[in-house]
XYZ file of C-alpha atoms in Angstrom:
223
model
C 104.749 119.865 117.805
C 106.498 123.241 117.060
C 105.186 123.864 113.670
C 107.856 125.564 110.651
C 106.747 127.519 108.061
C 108.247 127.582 104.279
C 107.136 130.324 101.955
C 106.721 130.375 98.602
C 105.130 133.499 96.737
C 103.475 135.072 99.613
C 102.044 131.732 100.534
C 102.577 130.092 103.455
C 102.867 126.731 103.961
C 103.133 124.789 107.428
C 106.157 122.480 106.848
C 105.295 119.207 108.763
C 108.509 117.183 110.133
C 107.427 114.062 107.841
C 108.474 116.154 104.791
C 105.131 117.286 103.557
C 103.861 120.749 103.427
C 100.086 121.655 104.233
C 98.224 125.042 102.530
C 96.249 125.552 105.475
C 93.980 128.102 103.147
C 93.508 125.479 100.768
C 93.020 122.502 103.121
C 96.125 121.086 100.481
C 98.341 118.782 101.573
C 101.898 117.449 99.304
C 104.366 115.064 99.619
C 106.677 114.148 96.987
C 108.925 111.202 95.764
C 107.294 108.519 97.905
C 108.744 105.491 95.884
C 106.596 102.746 96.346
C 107.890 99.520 95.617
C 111.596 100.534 95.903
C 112.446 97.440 98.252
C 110.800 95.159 95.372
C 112.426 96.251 92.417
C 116.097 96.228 94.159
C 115.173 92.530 94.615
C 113.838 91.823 91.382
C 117.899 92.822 90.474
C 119.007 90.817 93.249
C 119.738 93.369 95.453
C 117.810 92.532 98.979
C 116.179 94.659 100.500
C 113.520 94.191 103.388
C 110.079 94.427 101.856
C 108.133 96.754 103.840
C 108.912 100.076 102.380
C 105.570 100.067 100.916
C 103.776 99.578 104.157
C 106.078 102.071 106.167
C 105.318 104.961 103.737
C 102.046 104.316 103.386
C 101.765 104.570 107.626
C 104.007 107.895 107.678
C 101.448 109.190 104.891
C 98.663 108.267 106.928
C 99.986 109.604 110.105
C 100.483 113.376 107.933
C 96.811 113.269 106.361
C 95.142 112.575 110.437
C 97.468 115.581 111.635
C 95.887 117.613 109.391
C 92.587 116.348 107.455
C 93.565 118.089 103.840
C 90.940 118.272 101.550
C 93.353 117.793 98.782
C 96.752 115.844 98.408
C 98.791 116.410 95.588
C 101.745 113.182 95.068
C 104.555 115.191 93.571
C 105.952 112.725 91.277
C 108.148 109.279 91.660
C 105.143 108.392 93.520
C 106.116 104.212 92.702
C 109.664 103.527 91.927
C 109.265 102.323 88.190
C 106.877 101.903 85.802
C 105.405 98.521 87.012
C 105.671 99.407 90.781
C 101.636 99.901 91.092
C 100.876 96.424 89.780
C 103.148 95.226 92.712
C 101.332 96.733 95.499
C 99.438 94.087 97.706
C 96.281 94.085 98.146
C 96.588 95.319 102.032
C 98.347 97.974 100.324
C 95.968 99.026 97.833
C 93.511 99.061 100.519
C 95.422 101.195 102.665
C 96.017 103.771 99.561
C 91.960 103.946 99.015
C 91.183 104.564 102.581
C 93.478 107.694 102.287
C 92.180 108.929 99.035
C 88.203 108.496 100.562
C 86.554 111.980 100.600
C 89.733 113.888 99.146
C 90.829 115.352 96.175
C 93.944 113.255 94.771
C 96.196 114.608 92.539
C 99.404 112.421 91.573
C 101.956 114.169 89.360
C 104.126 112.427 86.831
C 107.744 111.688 87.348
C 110.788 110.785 85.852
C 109.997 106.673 87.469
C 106.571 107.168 87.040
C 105.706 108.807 83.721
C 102.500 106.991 82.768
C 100.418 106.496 85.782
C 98.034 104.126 85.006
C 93.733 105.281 85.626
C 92.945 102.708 88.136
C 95.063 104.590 91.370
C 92.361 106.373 92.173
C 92.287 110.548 91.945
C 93.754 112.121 89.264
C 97.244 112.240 86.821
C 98.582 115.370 85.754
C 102.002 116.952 84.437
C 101.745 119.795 86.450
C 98.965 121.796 88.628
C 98.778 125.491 88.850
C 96.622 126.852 92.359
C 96.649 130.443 92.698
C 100.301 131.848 91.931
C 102.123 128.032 93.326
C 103.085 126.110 90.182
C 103.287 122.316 91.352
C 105.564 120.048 89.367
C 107.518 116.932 89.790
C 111.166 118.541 88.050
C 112.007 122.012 89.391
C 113.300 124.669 86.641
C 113.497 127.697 89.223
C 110.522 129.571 87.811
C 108.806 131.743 90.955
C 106.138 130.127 92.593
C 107.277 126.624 92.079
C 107.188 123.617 94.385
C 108.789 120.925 93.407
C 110.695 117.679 94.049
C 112.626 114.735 91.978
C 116.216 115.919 93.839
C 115.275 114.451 97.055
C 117.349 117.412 99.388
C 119.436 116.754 102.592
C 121.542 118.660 104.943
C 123.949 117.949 106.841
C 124.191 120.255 109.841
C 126.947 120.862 112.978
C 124.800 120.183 116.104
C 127.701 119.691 119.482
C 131.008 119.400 117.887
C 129.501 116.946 114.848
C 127.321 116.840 112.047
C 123.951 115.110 111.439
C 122.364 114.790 108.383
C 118.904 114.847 107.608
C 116.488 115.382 104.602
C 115.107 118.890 104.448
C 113.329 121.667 102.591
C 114.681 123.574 100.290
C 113.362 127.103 99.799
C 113.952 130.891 99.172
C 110.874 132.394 99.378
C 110.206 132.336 95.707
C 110.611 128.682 95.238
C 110.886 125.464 96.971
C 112.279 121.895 96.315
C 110.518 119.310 98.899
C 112.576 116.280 100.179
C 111.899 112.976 99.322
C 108.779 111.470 101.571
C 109.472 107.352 100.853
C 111.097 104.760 103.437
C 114.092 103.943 101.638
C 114.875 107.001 99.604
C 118.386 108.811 99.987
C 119.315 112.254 99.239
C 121.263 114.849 97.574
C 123.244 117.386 99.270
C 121.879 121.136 99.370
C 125.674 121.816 98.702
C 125.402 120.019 95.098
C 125.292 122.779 92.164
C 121.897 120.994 91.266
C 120.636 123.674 93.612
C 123.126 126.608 92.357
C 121.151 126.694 89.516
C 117.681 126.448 90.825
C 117.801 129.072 93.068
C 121.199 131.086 92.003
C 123.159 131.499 94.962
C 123.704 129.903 98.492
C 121.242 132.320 99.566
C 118.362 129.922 100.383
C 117.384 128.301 103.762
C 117.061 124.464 104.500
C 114.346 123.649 106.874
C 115.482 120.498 108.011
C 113.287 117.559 109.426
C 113.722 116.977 113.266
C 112.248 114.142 114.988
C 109.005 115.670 115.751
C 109.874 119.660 114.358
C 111.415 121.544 111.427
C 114.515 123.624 112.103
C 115.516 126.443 109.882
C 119.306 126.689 108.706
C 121.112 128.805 106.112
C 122.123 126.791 103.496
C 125.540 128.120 103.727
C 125.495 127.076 107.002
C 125.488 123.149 105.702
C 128.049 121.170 104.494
């Protein structure tokens, strides 16, 4: 694996093709917008879904954390898809989410889905965490030094006469936005003006996730 790199402030961070980044300094790993329990609240409106986000996310999170042991994780928000989502989990699932957290700093940040986090997740629940001159926080407001996530970015690229379109980074140096890390999650363009106004021009770069790499494109190189 061909490792990217996405910096923010004069830190770098490795940017892993699962859409987490990893602080190699601080042993600190972060995903964002993992949405656990999306497939069972679409069917609690009747809208069926199969039922194994959950249990997908969970594996792609545990697949991350063996790549590269953090000593922290910080959850960067919309961690479970509403505000019951964490009294749906099954017990295989809970499980799985403890053997993760064993031995490692845990730090889930509020979101917009997930505002009040209940105590019994293990780890910790904060608004916001501040390490060294990185701000991390679940809404971005395009202060320097901010990671962030809630707009789940995508890109969609010309490879060989066509376009793919995959989730991706977000990042000018000074800030970042992280794509969403959950199974069924979708994604909002890099073109949208939601990111005109965090970073204030098309001047930014979009590391976009590969199948097993990261490859760096100039946002006004996506459509």
């Amino acid at each position: 694996m061909r490792a990217s790199r996405v910096m923010v402030a004069d830190v770098g961070f490795v940017a892993d093709f699962s859409g987490a980044l990893f602080w190699e300094e601080q042993r600190l790993l972060v995903v964002s917008d993992l949405h656990l329990e999306k497939g069972s609240s679409f069917a609690a409106r009747g809208v069926l879904l199969p039922p194994y986000d959950t249990v997908a996310t969970l594996s792609r999170l545990a697949a991350v954390i063996a790549r590269h042991d953090p000593r922290q994780v910080i959850a960067l928000g919309d961690s479970f898809h509403d505000r019951e989502a964490h009294e749906r989990l099954s017990g295989a699932d809970r499980e799985a989410l403890a053997a993760l957290q064993m031995r490692r700093n845990w730090i889930w940040i509020a979101g917009n889905h997930d505002p009040a986090l209940p105590s019994n997740l293990g780890g910790v629940v904060a608004t916001e965490v501040a390490i060294g001159p990185i701000v991390f926080r679940h809404e971005p407001t395009g202060a320097s030094g901010e990671i962030a996530g809630h707009l789940h970015p995508k890109a969609r690229v010309p490879t060989r006469g066509r376009g793919i379109e995959r989730r991706c980074f977000s990042s000018d140096g000074e800030r970042a936005v992280m794509p969403a890390f959950g199974a069924y999650t979708g994604g909002l363009s890099i073109r949208d003006a939601a990111f005109a106004r965090i970073f204030g021009s098309p001047g930014f770069m979009a590391h976009v996730l590969g199948d097993n790499r990261v490859h760096a494109f100039a946002a006004s190189r996506c459509s």
